[in-house]
Short mmCIF file of C-alpha atoms (C1' of nucleotides) in Angstrom, two decimals:
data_model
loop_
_atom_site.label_atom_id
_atom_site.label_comp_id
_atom_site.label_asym_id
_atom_site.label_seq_id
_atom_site.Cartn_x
_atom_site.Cartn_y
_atom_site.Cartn_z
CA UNK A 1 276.25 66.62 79.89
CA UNK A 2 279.77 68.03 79.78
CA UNK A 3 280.80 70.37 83.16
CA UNK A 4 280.54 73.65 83.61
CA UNK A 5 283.52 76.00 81.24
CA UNK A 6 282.09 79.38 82.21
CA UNK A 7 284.54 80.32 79.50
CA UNK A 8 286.35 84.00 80.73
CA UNK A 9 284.58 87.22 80.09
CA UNK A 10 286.15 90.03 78.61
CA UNK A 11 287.27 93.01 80.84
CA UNK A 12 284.42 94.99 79.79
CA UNK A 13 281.98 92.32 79.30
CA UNK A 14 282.25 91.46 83.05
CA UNK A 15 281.91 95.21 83.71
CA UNK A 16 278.93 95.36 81.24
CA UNK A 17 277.41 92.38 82.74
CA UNK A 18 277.06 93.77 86.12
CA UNK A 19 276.06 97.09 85.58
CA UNK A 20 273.21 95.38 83.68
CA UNK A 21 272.07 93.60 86.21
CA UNK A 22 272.52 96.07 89.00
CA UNK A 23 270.03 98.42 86.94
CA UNK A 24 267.73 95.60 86.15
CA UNK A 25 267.67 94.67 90.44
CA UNK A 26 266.68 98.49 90.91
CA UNK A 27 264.58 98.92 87.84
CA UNK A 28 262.51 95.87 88.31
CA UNK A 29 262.30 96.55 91.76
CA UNK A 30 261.23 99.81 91.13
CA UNK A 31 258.93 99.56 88.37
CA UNK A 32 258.00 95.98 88.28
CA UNK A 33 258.27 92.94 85.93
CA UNK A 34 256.62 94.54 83.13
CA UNK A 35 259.42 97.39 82.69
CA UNK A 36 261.01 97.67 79.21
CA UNK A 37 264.10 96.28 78.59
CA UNK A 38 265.30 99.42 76.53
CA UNK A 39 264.61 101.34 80.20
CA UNK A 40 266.96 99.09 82.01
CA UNK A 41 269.91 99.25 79.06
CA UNK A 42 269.49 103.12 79.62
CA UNK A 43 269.96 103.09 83.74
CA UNK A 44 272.67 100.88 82.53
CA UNK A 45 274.27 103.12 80.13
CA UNK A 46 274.34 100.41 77.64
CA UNK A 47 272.50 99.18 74.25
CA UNK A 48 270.29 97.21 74.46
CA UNK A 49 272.18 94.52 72.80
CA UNK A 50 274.38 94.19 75.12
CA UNK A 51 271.76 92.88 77.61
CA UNK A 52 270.81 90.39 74.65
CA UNK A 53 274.38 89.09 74.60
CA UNK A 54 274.54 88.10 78.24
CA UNK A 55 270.59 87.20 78.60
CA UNK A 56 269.34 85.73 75.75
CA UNK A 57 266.00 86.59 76.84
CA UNK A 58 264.31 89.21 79.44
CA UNK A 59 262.85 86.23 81.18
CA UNK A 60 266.42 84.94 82.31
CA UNK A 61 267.77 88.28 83.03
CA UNK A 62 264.79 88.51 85.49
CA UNK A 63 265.06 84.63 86.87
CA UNK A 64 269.36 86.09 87.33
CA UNK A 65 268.09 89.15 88.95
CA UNK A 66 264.78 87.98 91.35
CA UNK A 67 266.91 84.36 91.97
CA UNK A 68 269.69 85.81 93.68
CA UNK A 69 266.86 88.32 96.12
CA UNK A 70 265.42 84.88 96.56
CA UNK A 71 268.56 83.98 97.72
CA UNK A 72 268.72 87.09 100.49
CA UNK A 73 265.46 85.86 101.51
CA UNK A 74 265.60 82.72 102.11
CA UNK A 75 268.93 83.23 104.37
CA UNK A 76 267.11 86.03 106.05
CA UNK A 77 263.98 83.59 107.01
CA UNK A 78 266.53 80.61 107.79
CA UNK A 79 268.20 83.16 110.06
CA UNK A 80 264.66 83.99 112.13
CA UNK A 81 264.45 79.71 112.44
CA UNK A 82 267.15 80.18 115.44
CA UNK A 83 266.72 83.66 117.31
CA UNK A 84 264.50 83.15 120.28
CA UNK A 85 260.57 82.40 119.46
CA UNK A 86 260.69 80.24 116.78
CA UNK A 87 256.87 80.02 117.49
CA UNK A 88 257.07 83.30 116.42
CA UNK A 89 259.07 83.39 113.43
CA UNK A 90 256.82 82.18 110.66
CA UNK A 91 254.91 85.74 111.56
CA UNK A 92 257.75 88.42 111.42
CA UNK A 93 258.92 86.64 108.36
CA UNK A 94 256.16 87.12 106.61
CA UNK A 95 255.58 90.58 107.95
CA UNK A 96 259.07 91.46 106.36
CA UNK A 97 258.73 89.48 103.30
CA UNK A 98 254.98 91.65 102.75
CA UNK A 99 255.74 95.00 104.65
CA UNK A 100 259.71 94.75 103.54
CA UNK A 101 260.24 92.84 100.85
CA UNK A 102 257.37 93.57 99.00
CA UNK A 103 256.81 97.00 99.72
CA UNK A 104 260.17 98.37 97.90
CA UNK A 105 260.61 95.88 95.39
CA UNK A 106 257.17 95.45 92.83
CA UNK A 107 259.48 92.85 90.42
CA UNK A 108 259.37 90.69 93.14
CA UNK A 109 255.49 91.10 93.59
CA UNK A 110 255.20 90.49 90.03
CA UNK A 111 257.40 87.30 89.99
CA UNK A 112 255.84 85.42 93.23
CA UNK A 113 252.01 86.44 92.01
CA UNK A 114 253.34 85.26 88.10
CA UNK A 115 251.78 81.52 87.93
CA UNK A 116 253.98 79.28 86.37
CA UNK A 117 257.43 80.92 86.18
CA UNK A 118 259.87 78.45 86.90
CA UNK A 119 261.85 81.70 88.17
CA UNK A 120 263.71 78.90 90.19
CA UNK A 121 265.52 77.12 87.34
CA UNK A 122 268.24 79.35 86.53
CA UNK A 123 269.01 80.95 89.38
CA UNK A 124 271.28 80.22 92.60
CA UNK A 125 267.73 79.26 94.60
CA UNK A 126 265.04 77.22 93.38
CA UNK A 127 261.85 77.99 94.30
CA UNK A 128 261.62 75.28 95.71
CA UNK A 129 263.75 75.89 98.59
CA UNK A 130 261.51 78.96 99.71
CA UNK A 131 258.30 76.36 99.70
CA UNK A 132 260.69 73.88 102.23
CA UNK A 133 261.52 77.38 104.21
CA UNK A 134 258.14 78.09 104.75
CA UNK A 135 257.70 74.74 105.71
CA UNK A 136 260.09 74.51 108.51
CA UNK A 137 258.91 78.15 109.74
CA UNK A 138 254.92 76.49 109.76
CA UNK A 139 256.37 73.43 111.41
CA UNK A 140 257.58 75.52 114.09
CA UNK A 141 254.63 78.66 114.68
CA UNK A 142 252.63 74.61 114.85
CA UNK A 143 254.90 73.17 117.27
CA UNK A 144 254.46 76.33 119.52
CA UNK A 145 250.78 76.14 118.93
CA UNK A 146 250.91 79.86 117.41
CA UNK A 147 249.75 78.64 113.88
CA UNK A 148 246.95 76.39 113.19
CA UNK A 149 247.30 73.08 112.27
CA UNK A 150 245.46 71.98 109.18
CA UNK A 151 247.18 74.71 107.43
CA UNK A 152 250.06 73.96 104.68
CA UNK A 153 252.99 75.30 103.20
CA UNK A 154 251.54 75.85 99.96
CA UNK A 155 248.58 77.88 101.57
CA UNK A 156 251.18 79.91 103.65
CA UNK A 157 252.49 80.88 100.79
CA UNK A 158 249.45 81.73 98.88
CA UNK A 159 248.38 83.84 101.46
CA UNK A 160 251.28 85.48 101.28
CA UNK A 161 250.75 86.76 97.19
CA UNK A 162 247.32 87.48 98.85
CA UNK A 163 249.01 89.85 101.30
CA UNK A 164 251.29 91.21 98.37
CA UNK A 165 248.18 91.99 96.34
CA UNK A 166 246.45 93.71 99.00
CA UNK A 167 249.65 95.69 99.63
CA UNK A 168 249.98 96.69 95.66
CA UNK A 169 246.11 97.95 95.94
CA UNK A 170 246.08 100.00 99.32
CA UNK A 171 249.83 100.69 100.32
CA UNK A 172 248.16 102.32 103.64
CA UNK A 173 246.64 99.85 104.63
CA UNK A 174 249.20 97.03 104.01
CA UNK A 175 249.79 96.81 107.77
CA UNK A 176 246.47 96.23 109.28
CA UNK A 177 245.19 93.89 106.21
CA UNK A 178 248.09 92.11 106.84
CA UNK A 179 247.50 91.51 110.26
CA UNK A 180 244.12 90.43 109.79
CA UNK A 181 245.31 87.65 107.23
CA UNK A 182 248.08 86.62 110.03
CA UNK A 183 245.60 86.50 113.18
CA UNK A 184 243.39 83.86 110.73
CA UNK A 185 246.45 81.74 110.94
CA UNK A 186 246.74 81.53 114.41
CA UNK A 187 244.47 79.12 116.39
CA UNK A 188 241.08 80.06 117.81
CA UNK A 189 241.78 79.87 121.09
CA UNK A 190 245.53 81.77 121.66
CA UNK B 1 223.74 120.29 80.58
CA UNK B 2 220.76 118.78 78.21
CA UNK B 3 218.59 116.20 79.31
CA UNK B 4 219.54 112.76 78.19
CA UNK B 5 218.51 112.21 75.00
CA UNK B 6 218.89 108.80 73.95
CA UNK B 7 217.84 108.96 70.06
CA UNK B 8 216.19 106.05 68.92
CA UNK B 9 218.65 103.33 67.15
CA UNK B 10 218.34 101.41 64.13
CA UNK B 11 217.20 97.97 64.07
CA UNK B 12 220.39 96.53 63.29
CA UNK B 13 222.37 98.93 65.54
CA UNK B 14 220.24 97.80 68.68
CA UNK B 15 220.84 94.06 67.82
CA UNK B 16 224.51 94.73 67.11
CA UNK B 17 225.03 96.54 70.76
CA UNK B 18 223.25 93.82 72.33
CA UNK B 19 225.50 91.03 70.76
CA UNK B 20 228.69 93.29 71.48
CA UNK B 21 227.33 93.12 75.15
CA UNK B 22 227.22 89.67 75.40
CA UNK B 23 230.15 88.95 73.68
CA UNK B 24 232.03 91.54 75.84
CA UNK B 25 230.42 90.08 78.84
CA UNK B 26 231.39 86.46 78.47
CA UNK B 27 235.01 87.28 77.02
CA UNK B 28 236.00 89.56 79.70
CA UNK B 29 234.53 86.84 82.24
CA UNK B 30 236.76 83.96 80.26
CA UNK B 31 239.82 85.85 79.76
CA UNK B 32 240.08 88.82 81.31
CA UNK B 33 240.24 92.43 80.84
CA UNK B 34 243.25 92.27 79.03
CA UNK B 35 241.67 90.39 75.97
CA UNK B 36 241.79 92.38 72.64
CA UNK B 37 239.22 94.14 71.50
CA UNK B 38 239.18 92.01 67.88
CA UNK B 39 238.77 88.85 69.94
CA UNK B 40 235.07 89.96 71.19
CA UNK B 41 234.40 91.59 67.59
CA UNK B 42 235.43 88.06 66.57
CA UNK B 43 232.64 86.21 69.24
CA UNK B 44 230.02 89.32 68.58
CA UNK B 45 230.02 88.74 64.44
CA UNK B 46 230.96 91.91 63.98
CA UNK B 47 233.62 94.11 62.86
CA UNK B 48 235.94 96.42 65.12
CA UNK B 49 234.48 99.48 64.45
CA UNK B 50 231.05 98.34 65.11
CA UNK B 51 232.00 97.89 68.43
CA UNK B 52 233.99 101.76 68.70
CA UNK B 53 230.80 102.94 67.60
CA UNK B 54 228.90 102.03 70.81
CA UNK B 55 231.34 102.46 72.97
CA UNK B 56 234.00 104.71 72.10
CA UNK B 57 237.15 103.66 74.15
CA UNK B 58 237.45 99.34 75.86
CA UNK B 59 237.35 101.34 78.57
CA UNK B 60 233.32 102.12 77.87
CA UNK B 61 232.35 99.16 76.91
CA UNK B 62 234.45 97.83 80.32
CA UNK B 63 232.46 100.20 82.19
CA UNK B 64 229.13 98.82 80.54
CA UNK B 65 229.52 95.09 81.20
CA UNK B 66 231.11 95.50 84.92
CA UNK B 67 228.80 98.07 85.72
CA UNK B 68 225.98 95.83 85.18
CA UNK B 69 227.81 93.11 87.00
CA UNK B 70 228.29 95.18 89.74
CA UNK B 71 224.83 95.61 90.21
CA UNK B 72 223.86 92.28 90.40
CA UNK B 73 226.75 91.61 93.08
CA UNK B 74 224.82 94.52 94.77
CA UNK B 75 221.31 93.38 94.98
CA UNK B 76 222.59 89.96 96.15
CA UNK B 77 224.70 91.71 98.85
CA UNK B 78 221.90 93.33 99.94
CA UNK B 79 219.33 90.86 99.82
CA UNK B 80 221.87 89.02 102.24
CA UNK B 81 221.74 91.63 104.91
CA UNK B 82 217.71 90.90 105.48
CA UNK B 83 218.04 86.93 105.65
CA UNK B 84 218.24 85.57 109.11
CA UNK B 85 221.39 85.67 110.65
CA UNK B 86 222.62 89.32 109.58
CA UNK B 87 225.96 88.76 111.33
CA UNK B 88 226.79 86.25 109.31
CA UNK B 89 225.67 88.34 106.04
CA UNK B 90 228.92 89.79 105.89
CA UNK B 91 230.83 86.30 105.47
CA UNK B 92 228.31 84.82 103.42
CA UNK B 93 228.26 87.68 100.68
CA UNK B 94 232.97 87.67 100.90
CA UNK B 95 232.43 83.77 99.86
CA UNK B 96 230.20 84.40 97.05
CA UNK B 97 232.35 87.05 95.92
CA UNK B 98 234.78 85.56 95.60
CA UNK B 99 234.44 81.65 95.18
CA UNK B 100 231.64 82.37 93.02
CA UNK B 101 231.83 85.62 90.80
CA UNK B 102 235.27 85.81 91.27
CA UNK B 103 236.40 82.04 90.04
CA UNK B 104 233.54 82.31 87.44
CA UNK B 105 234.89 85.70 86.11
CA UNK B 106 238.31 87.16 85.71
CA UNK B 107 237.51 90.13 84.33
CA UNK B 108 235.89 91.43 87.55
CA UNK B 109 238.62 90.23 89.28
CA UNK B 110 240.87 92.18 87.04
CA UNK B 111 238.58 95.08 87.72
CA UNK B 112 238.37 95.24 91.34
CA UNK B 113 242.61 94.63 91.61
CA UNK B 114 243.43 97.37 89.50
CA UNK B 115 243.49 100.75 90.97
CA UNK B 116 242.54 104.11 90.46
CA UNK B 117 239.88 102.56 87.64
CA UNK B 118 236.91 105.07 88.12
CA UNK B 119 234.48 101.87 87.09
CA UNK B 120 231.29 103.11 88.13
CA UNK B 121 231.61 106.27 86.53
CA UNK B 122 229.98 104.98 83.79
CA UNK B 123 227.97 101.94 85.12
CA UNK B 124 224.65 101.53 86.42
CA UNK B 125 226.16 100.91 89.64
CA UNK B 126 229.31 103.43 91.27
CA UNK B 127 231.59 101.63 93.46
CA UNK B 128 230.91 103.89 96.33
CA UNK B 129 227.55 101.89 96.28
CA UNK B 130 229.72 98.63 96.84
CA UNK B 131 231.88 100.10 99.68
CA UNK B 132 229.08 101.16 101.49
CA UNK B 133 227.32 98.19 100.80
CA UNK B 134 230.04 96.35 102.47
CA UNK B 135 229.55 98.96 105.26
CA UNK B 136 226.78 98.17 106.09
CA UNK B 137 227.14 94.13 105.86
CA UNK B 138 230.24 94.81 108.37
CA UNK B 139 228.63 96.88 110.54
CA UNK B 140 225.83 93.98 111.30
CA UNK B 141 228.80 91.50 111.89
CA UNK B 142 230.52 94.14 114.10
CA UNK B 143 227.23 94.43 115.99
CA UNK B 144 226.65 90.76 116.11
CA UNK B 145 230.02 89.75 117.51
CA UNK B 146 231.26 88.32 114.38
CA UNK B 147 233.61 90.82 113.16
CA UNK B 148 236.64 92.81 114.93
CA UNK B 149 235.34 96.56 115.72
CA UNK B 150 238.20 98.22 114.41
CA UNK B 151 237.70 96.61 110.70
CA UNK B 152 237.25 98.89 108.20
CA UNK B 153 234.62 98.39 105.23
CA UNK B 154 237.97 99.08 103.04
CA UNK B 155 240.07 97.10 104.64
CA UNK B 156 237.19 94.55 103.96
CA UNK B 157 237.42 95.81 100.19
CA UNK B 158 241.09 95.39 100.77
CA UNK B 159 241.08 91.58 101.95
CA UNK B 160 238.69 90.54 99.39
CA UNK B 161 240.97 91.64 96.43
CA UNK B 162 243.50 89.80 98.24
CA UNK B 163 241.71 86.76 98.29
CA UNK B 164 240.97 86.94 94.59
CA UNK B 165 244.24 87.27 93.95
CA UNK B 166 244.90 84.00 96.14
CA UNK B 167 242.58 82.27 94.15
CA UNK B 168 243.85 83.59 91.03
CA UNK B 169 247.62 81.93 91.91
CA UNK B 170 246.11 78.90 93.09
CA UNK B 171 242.85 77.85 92.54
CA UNK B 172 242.65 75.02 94.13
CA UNK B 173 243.27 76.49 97.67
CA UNK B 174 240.60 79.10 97.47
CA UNK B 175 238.69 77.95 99.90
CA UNK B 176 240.46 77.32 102.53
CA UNK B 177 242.86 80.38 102.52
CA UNK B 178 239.77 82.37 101.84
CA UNK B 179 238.41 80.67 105.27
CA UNK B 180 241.88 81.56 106.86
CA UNK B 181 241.05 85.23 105.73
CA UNK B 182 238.09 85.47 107.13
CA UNK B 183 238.77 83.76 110.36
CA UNK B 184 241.26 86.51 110.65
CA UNK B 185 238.11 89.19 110.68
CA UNK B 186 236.48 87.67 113.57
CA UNK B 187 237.32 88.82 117.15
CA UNK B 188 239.94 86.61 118.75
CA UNK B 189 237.31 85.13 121.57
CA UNK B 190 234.55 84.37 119.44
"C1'" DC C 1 302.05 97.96 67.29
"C1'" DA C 2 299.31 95.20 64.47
"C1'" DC C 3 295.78 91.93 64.27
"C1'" DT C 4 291.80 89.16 65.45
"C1'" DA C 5 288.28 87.63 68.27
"C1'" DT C 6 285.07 89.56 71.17
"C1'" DA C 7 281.80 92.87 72.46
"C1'" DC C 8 279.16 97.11 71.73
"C1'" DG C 9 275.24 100.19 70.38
"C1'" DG C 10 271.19 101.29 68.48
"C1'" DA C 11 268.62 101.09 64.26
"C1'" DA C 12 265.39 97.97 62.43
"C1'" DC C 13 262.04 94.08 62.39
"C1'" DG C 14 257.90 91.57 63.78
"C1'" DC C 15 254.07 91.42 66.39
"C1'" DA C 16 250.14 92.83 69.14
"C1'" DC C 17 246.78 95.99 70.23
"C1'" DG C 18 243.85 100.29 70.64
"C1'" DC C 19 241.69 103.20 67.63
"C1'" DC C 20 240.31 105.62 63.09
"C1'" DC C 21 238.71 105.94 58.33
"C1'" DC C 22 236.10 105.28 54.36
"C1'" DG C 23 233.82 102.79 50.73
"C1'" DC C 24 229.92 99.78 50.91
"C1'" DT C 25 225.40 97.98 52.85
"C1'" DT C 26 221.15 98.22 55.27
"C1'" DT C 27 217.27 100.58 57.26
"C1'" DG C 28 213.43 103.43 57.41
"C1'" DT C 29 210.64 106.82 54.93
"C1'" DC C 30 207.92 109.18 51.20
"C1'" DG D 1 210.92 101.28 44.76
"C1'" DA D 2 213.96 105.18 45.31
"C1'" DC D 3 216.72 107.86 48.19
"C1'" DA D 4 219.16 109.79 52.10
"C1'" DA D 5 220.73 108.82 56.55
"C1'" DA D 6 222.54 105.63 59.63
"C1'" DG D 7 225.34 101.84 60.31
"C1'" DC D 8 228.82 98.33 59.09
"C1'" DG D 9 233.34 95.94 58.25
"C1'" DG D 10 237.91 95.45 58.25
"C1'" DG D 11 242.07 97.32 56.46
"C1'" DG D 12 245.30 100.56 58.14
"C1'" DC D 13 247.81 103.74 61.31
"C1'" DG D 14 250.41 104.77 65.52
"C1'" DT D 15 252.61 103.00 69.45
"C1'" DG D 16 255.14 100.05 72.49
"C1'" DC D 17 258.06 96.28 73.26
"C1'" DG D 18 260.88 91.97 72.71
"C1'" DT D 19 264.37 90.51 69.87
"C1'" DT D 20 267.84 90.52 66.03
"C1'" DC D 21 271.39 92.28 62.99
"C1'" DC D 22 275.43 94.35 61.59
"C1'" DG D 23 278.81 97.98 61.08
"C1'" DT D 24 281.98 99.85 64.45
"C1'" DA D 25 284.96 99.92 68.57
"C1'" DT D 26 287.93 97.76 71.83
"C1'" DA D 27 290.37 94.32 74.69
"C1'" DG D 28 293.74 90.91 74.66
"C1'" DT D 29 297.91 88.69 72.22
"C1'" DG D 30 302.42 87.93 69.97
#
DNA sequence: CACTATACGGAACGCACGCCCCGCTTTGTC
DNA sequence: GACAAAGCGGGGCGTGCGTTCCGTATAGTG
């Protein structure tokens, strides 16, 4: 294992680069995973080679694109840990990350209801670190006896696609669905 | 508009549709409705075209197999409503639907998630027949206590795709997020 | 300003899949 | 058993998409 020699881009390469991947952040977003790649090199104004030079593949231009959202959201739920109600916070972060999150971007749908995508890997947040966040936002909704006990991260999570998919097959009724799923998670007796 | 006149089929013709049934039946339960159409030519023993003449687009021979399916989820919905406990019906028949049919098939799963697909159409059995179905298993758990008035029968339609979709990511975990799901149906008191 | 490494664009390739076509086979009838 | 109609198989076409290739353009350097 050597260290890291990001060796330095051309001028226009940079530029290149990050026009690419601001089109692929609003074409995934708006048309999901499964979007051509020739569709985001033409948002981009570029060949499609060019994407190929700086992602060798579409799967790491997407793991560059949905890593760094994962990034956003992660910060955002660490952020709800420490406002008032943390007994609370487990709830409005998953109504953002479903209502929010999910509602405007369908690439990110597509990526956390993808089994097996180590989307985590290569880039700056592991998916891994949105399991622990869940976690720690479960730990406290228990704590404040707003979330039931017997229920883990892993399911919190998987009730969350659940949510997404829901969302992705009546948009109107995204809201009240989602509520349902949410009131399951709190104790009987609240 | 003429009356339906079925005209009688060869011997071989007969056989061949029934074998293209099965075959269609068992590889859209296995792998889904994505699976090409030379994959249940392959399992039938016959050739593609065989197939295209019995059912001139996938999406007729989809309509054929689910259709039927559908019909059978039906009846046992229905059945459901007259056993003993009717208020229970409702959470009895979301179970079966989808620990049971849904785990043992993904091609219904596939069918029920994707939107706008005018399934019944076609099929022995229209989907209105499974909304109001579910109607009617909801209103019996609405009048029983066991279900929140201001539940929907789509919203139930709704939160059982979810829950597919749950299982779908993670198998494993079906059950109990399914039970937080439906938890989340019944009134808070209960 | 010349020169080279670097990057660009988009045509082209390979593959997968839905669907059609047509020469051959089988069925049912006289 | 002969003959027409019905049916069959699977090769082939069109399309869409990920990926590669290569002739051309351009940024950086002395």
């Amino acid at each position: 294992m050597s260290i890291e020699t990001t060796k330095p881009l051309r001028a226009d390469a940079a530029r290149n680069r990050q026009l690419v991947l601001k089109a692929a952040l609003d074409t995934f977003a708006s048309e999901g995973l499964g979007v051509p790649l020739d569709e985001i090199a033409r948002r981009a104004g570029v060949g499609a080679g060019t994407i190929y030079r700086h992602f060798p593949t579409k799967d790491d231009l997407f793991r560059a694109v949905i890593g760094s959202l994962l990034a956003d959201i992660v910060a955002d739920g660490r952020a709800m840990l420490h406002e008032p109600e943390p007994g609370e916070a487990l709830f409005r972060f998953l109504r953002l990350l479903i209502l929010h999150w999910g509602a405007d971007n369908q690439g990110l749908v597509d990526a956390f209801a993808t089994v097996g995508l180590d989307w985590g890997s290569a880039g700056p947040v592991a998916e891994e670190e949105f399991l622990v966040l869940l976690g720690d936002l479960l730990r406290a909704a228990q704590d404040a006896g707003n979330a039931r006990a017997e229920i883990t991260p892993l399911e919190v999570k998987t009730l969350m696609i659940g949510c997404q998919a829901m969302q992705g097959y009546n948009a109107a009724l995204a809201e009240s669905v989602t509520e349902v799923v949410l009131n399951g998670m709190r104790p009987r007796s609240a």
